[in-house]
mmCIF file of C-alpha atoms and ligand atoms in Angstrom:
data_model
loop_
_atom_site.group_PDB
_atom_site.id
_atom_site.type_symbol
_atom_site.label_atom_id
_atom_site.label_comp_id
_atom_site.label_asym_id
_atom_site.label_seq_id
_atom_site.Cartn_x
_atom_site.Cartn_y
_atom_site.Cartn_z
ATOM 1 C CA MET A 1 -9.235 5.727 -40.094
ATOM 2 C CA ILE A 2 -7.928 8.197 -37.482
ATOM 3 C CA VAL A 3 -11.566 8.443 -36.413
ATOM 4 C CA ARG A 4 -11.357 5.323 -34.861
ATOM 5 C CA ARG A 5 -8.373 5.361 -32.909
ATOM 6 C CA PRO A 6 -10.285 6.692 -29.843
ATOM 7 C CA ALA A 7 -12.273 3.508 -29.982
ATOM 8 C CA PHE A 8 -9.176 1.384 -29.962
ATOM 9 C CA ALA A 9 -7.591 3.247 -27.374
ATOM 10 C CA LEU A 10 -10.397 2.258 -24.769
ATOM 11 C CA PHE A 11 -9.612 -1.497 -25.349
ATOM 12 C CA PRO A 12 -6.847 -1.576 -22.817
ATOM 13 C CA VAL A 13 -9.291 0.136 -20.354
ATOM 14 C CA LEU A 14 -11.917 -2.464 -21.236
ATOM 15 C CA ALA A 15 -9.652 -5.272 -20.816
ATOM 16 C CA VAL A 16 -8.666 -4.429 -17.255
ATOM 17 C CA LEU A 17 -12.370 -3.922 -16.054
ATOM 18 C CA SER A 18 -13.429 -7.308 -17.344
ATOM 19 C CA CYS A 19 -10.523 -8.896 -15.772
ATOM 20 C CA GLY A 20 -12.531 -8.423 -12.570
ATOM 21 C CA GLN A 21 -11.805 -5.855 -9.967
ATOM 22 C CA PRO A 22 -10.023 -6.758 -6.973
ATOM 23 C CA ALA A 23 -12.572 -7.586 -3.716
ATOM 24 C CA PRO A 24 -13.295 -4.449 -2.336
ATOM 25 C CA LEU A 25 -11.622 -5.186 0.889
ATOM 26 C CA GLU A 26 -11.644 -2.224 3.090
ATOM 27 C CA VAL A 27 -9.522 -1.059 5.809
ATOM 28 C CA LYS A 28 -10.633 1.349 8.212
ATOM 29 C CA GLY A 29 -9.306 3.598 11.309
ATOM 30 C CA ALA A 30 -6.032 2.794 10.966
ATOM 31 C CA TRP A 31 -3.972 4.511 14.360
ATOM 32 C CA ALA A 32 -0.933 4.279 16.249
ATOM 33 C CA ARG A 33 -0.271 6.015 19.736
ATOM 34 C CA ASP A 34 2.125 9.013 20.367
ATOM 35 C CA THR A 35 5.713 7.344 20.864
ATOM 36 C CA VAL A 36 5.928 9.346 23.834
ATOM 37 C CA GLY A 37 9.620 9.240 25.248
ATOM 38 C CA GLY A 38 10.770 8.289 22.115
ATOM 39 C CA THR A 39 9.981 4.314 22.260
ATOM 40 C CA ALA A 40 11.515 2.771 19.204
ATOM 41 C CA ASN A 41 8.719 0.636 18.276
ATOM 42 C CA ALA A 42 4.956 0.843 17.773
ATOM 43 C CA ALA A 43 1.855 -0.914 17.069
ATOM 44 C CA VAL A 44 -0.783 0.022 14.173
ATOM 45 C CA PHE A 45 -4.454 -1.210 14.908
ATOM 46 C CA MET A 46 -7.155 -1.032 12.171
ATOM 47 C CA THR A 47 -10.390 -2.658 11.249
ATOM 48 C CA ILE A 48 -10.274 -4.990 7.983
ATOM 49 C CA THR A 49 -13.461 -6.049 6.087
ATOM 50 C CA SER A 50 -13.471 -8.287 3.457
ATOM 51 C CA PRO A 51 -16.240 -9.787 1.306
ATOM 52 C CA ALA A 52 -14.557 -13.112 0.941
ATOM 53 C CA PRO A 53 -11.872 -14.691 3.154
ATOM 54 C CA ASP A 54 -8.396 -13.264 2.618
ATOM 55 C CA ARG A 55 -5.211 -12.974 4.602
ATOM 56 C CA LEU A 56 -2.755 -10.475 5.249
ATOM 57 C CA VAL A 57 0.643 -11.751 4.443
ATOM 58 C CA ALA A 58 2.900 -8.460 4.642
ATOM 59 C CA ALA A 59 3.062 -4.872 5.882
ATOM 60 C CA SER A 60 5.824 -2.427 5.593
ATOM 61 C CA ALA A 61 5.654 1.353 6.420
ATOM 62 C CA PRO A 62 8.205 3.653 5.612
ATOM 63 C CA VAL A 63 8.643 5.079 9.226
ATOM 64 C CA ALA A 64 9.942 1.821 10.496
ATOM 65 C CA ARG A 65 12.884 0.037 9.445
ATOM 66 C CA LYS A 66 11.071 -3.469 10.143
ATOM 67 C CA THR A 67 7.425 -4.103 10.211
ATOM 68 C CA ASP A 68 5.951 -7.315 11.307
ATOM 69 C CA LEU A 69 2.656 -8.908 11.872
ATOM 70 C CA MET A 70 1.977 -9.661 15.460
ATOM 71 C CA THR A 71 -0.505 -10.869 18.048
ATOM 72 C CA ILE A 72 -0.463 -10.802 21.862
ATOM 73 C CA ALA A 73 -0.299 -14.314 23.266
ATOM 74 C CA GLY A 74 -1.926 -14.386 26.761
ATOM 75 C CA GLY A 75 -0.283 -16.870 28.748
ATOM 76 C CA SER A 76 -0.342 -17.330 32.786
ATOM 77 C CA GLY A 77 -0.872 -13.661 33.532
ATOM 78 C CA ALA A 78 2.126 -12.374 31.438
ATOM 79 C CA THR A 79 1.275 -11.351 27.985
ATOM 80 C CA GLU A 80 3.929 -11.476 25.160
ATOM 81 C CA MET A 81 4.166 -10.594 21.576
ATOM 82 C CA LYS A 82 4.196 -13.195 19.066
ATOM 83 C CA TYR A 83 5.149 -13.169 15.506
ATOM 84 C CA LEU A 84 2.604 -14.220 12.954
ATOM 85 C CA LYS A 85 3.117 -15.379 9.131
ATOM 86 C CA GLY A 86 -0.045 -13.777 8.201
ATOM 87 C CA ILE A 87 -3.359 -12.952 9.675
ATOM 88 C CA ASP A 88 -6.696 -14.515 8.445
ATOM 89 C CA ILE A 89 -9.433 -11.983 7.392
ATOM 90 C CA PRO A 90 -12.831 -14.012 7.583
ATOM 91 C CA ALA A 91 -15.589 -13.007 4.849
ATOM 92 C CA ASP A 92 -17.773 -10.496 5.820
ATOM 93 C CA ARG A 93 -16.831 -9.927 9.557
ATOM 94 C CA PRO A 94 -14.988 -6.862 10.264
ATOM 95 C CA LEU A 95 -11.558 -8.086 11.851
ATOM 96 C CA SER A 96 -10.170 -5.897 14.365
ATOM 97 C CA LEU A 97 -6.502 -5.471 14.996
ATOM 98 C CA ASP A 98 -6.614 -3.469 18.560
ATOM 99 C CA PRO A 99 -4.319 -3.155 21.473
ATOM 100 C CA GLY A 100 -5.471 -6.769 22.960
ATOM 101 C CA GLY A 101 -4.131 -8.714 20.197
ATOM 102 C CA LEU A 102 -3.535 -8.585 16.717
ATOM 103 C CA HIS A 103 -1.458 -5.646 15.327
ATOM 104 C CA VAL A 104 1.004 -4.472 12.829
ATOM 105 C CA TRP A 105 4.320 -3.781 14.399
ATOM 106 C CA LEU A 106 6.562 -1.136 13.503
ATOM 107 C CA ALA A 107 10.476 -1.990 14.777
ATOM 108 C CA GLU A 108 13.097 0.561 14.790
ATOM 109 C CA LEU A 109 11.148 3.701 13.979
ATOM 110 C CA LYS A 110 13.185 5.993 11.876
ATOM 111 C CA GLN A 111 11.171 9.090 13.721
ATOM 112 C CA PRO A 112 9.312 9.348 16.923
ATOM 113 C CA LEU A 113 5.339 9.324 16.176
ATOM 114 C CA ARG A 114 3.672 12.581 17.229
ATOM 115 C CA ALA A 115 -0.135 13.055 17.853
ATOM 116 C CA GLY A 116 -1.644 14.852 15.179
ATOM 117 C CA GLN A 117 0.274 13.379 12.736
ATOM 118 C CA SER A 118 -0.308 10.312 10.157
ATOM 119 C CA PHE A 119 1.868 7.944 8.109
ATOM 120 C CA PRO A 120 1.089 5.678 5.509
ATOM 121 C CA VAL A 121 1.188 1.675 5.794
ATOM 122 C CA PHE A 122 1.373 -0.529 3.063
ATOM 123 C CA LEU A 123 -0.502 -3.759 3.444
ATOM 124 C CA GLU A 124 -0.125 -7.205 1.352
ATOM 125 C CA PHE A 125 -3.420 -9.248 0.933
ATOM 126 C CA ALA A 126 -3.149 -12.719 -0.701
ATOM 127 C CA LYS A 127 -6.083 -12.209 -2.805
ATOM 128 C CA ALA A 128 -6.906 -8.221 -2.429
ATOM 129 C CA GLY A 129 -3.391 -7.184 -3.150
ATOM 130 C CA ARG A 130 -1.606 -4.407 -1.919
ATOM 131 C CA ARG A 131 -3.071 -1.627 -0.154
ATOM 132 C CA ARG A 132 -2.136 1.544 1.074
ATOM 133 C CA VAL A 133 -3.745 3.126 4.485
ATOM 134 C CA VAL A 134 -3.064 6.332 6.350
ATOM 135 C CA ALA A 135 -2.451 5.843 9.971
ATOM 136 C CA SER A 136 -3.639 8.657 12.370
ATOM 137 C CA VAL A 137 -1.198 9.017 15.697
ATOM 138 C CA ILE A 138 -3.128 9.824 18.639
ATOM 139 C CA ALA A 139 -2.382 11.174 22.042
ATOM 140 C CA PRO A 140 -1.442 8.558 24.608
ATOM 141 C CA ALA A 141 -4.793 8.954 26.528
ATOM 142 C CA ALA A 142 -7.051 9.601 23.447
ATOM 143 C CA ALA A 143 -9.543 7.024 22.679
ATOM 144 C CA PRO A 144 -9.005 5.140 19.518
ATOM 145 C CA PRO A 145 -10.839 6.432 16.098
ATOM 146 C CA ARG A 146 -13.989 4.240 15.519
ATOM 147 C CA ALA A 147 -13.930 2.209 12.346
ATOM 148 C CA GLY A 148 -17.611 3.066 11.625
ATOM 149 C CA MET A 149 -19.152 0.176 10.382
ATOM 150 C CA ARG A 150 -21.374 1.625 7.422
ATOM 151 C CA MET A 151 -22.724 -1.402 5.188
HETATM 152 CU CU1 CU B 1 4.174 -6.591 18.695
#
């Protein structure tokens, strides 16, 4: 019955596939700016697209001691950052984390971020689970990378 072994060996793989793949949520164009002058904190931006409603509930990055989800609360002229417990991702509509609002906040960087480098960021979604994205570090005056909306 040695002949049958390969067939049995396939069972675990099939079981995993039939459990349903995680929703093909996509994260594109992750970037952060060069921490000129040795700033201890940095914001990471990106575009998230999900076919189903989801929620970004946590993030972490090895380059920082602390990682938080934040937004910018525009008040009476003064802008201030606000911590968030999660960021809702609408279905089929790219959500931009950009310098005008939502961002992943890296606090207490272990090393400066230098243009041309890149670093991993781990994102935890309520439904899609854990994703690893690579953020590119861009020069202070450089234009952010475009997320590219391929359908
Ligand atoms: Cu912030």
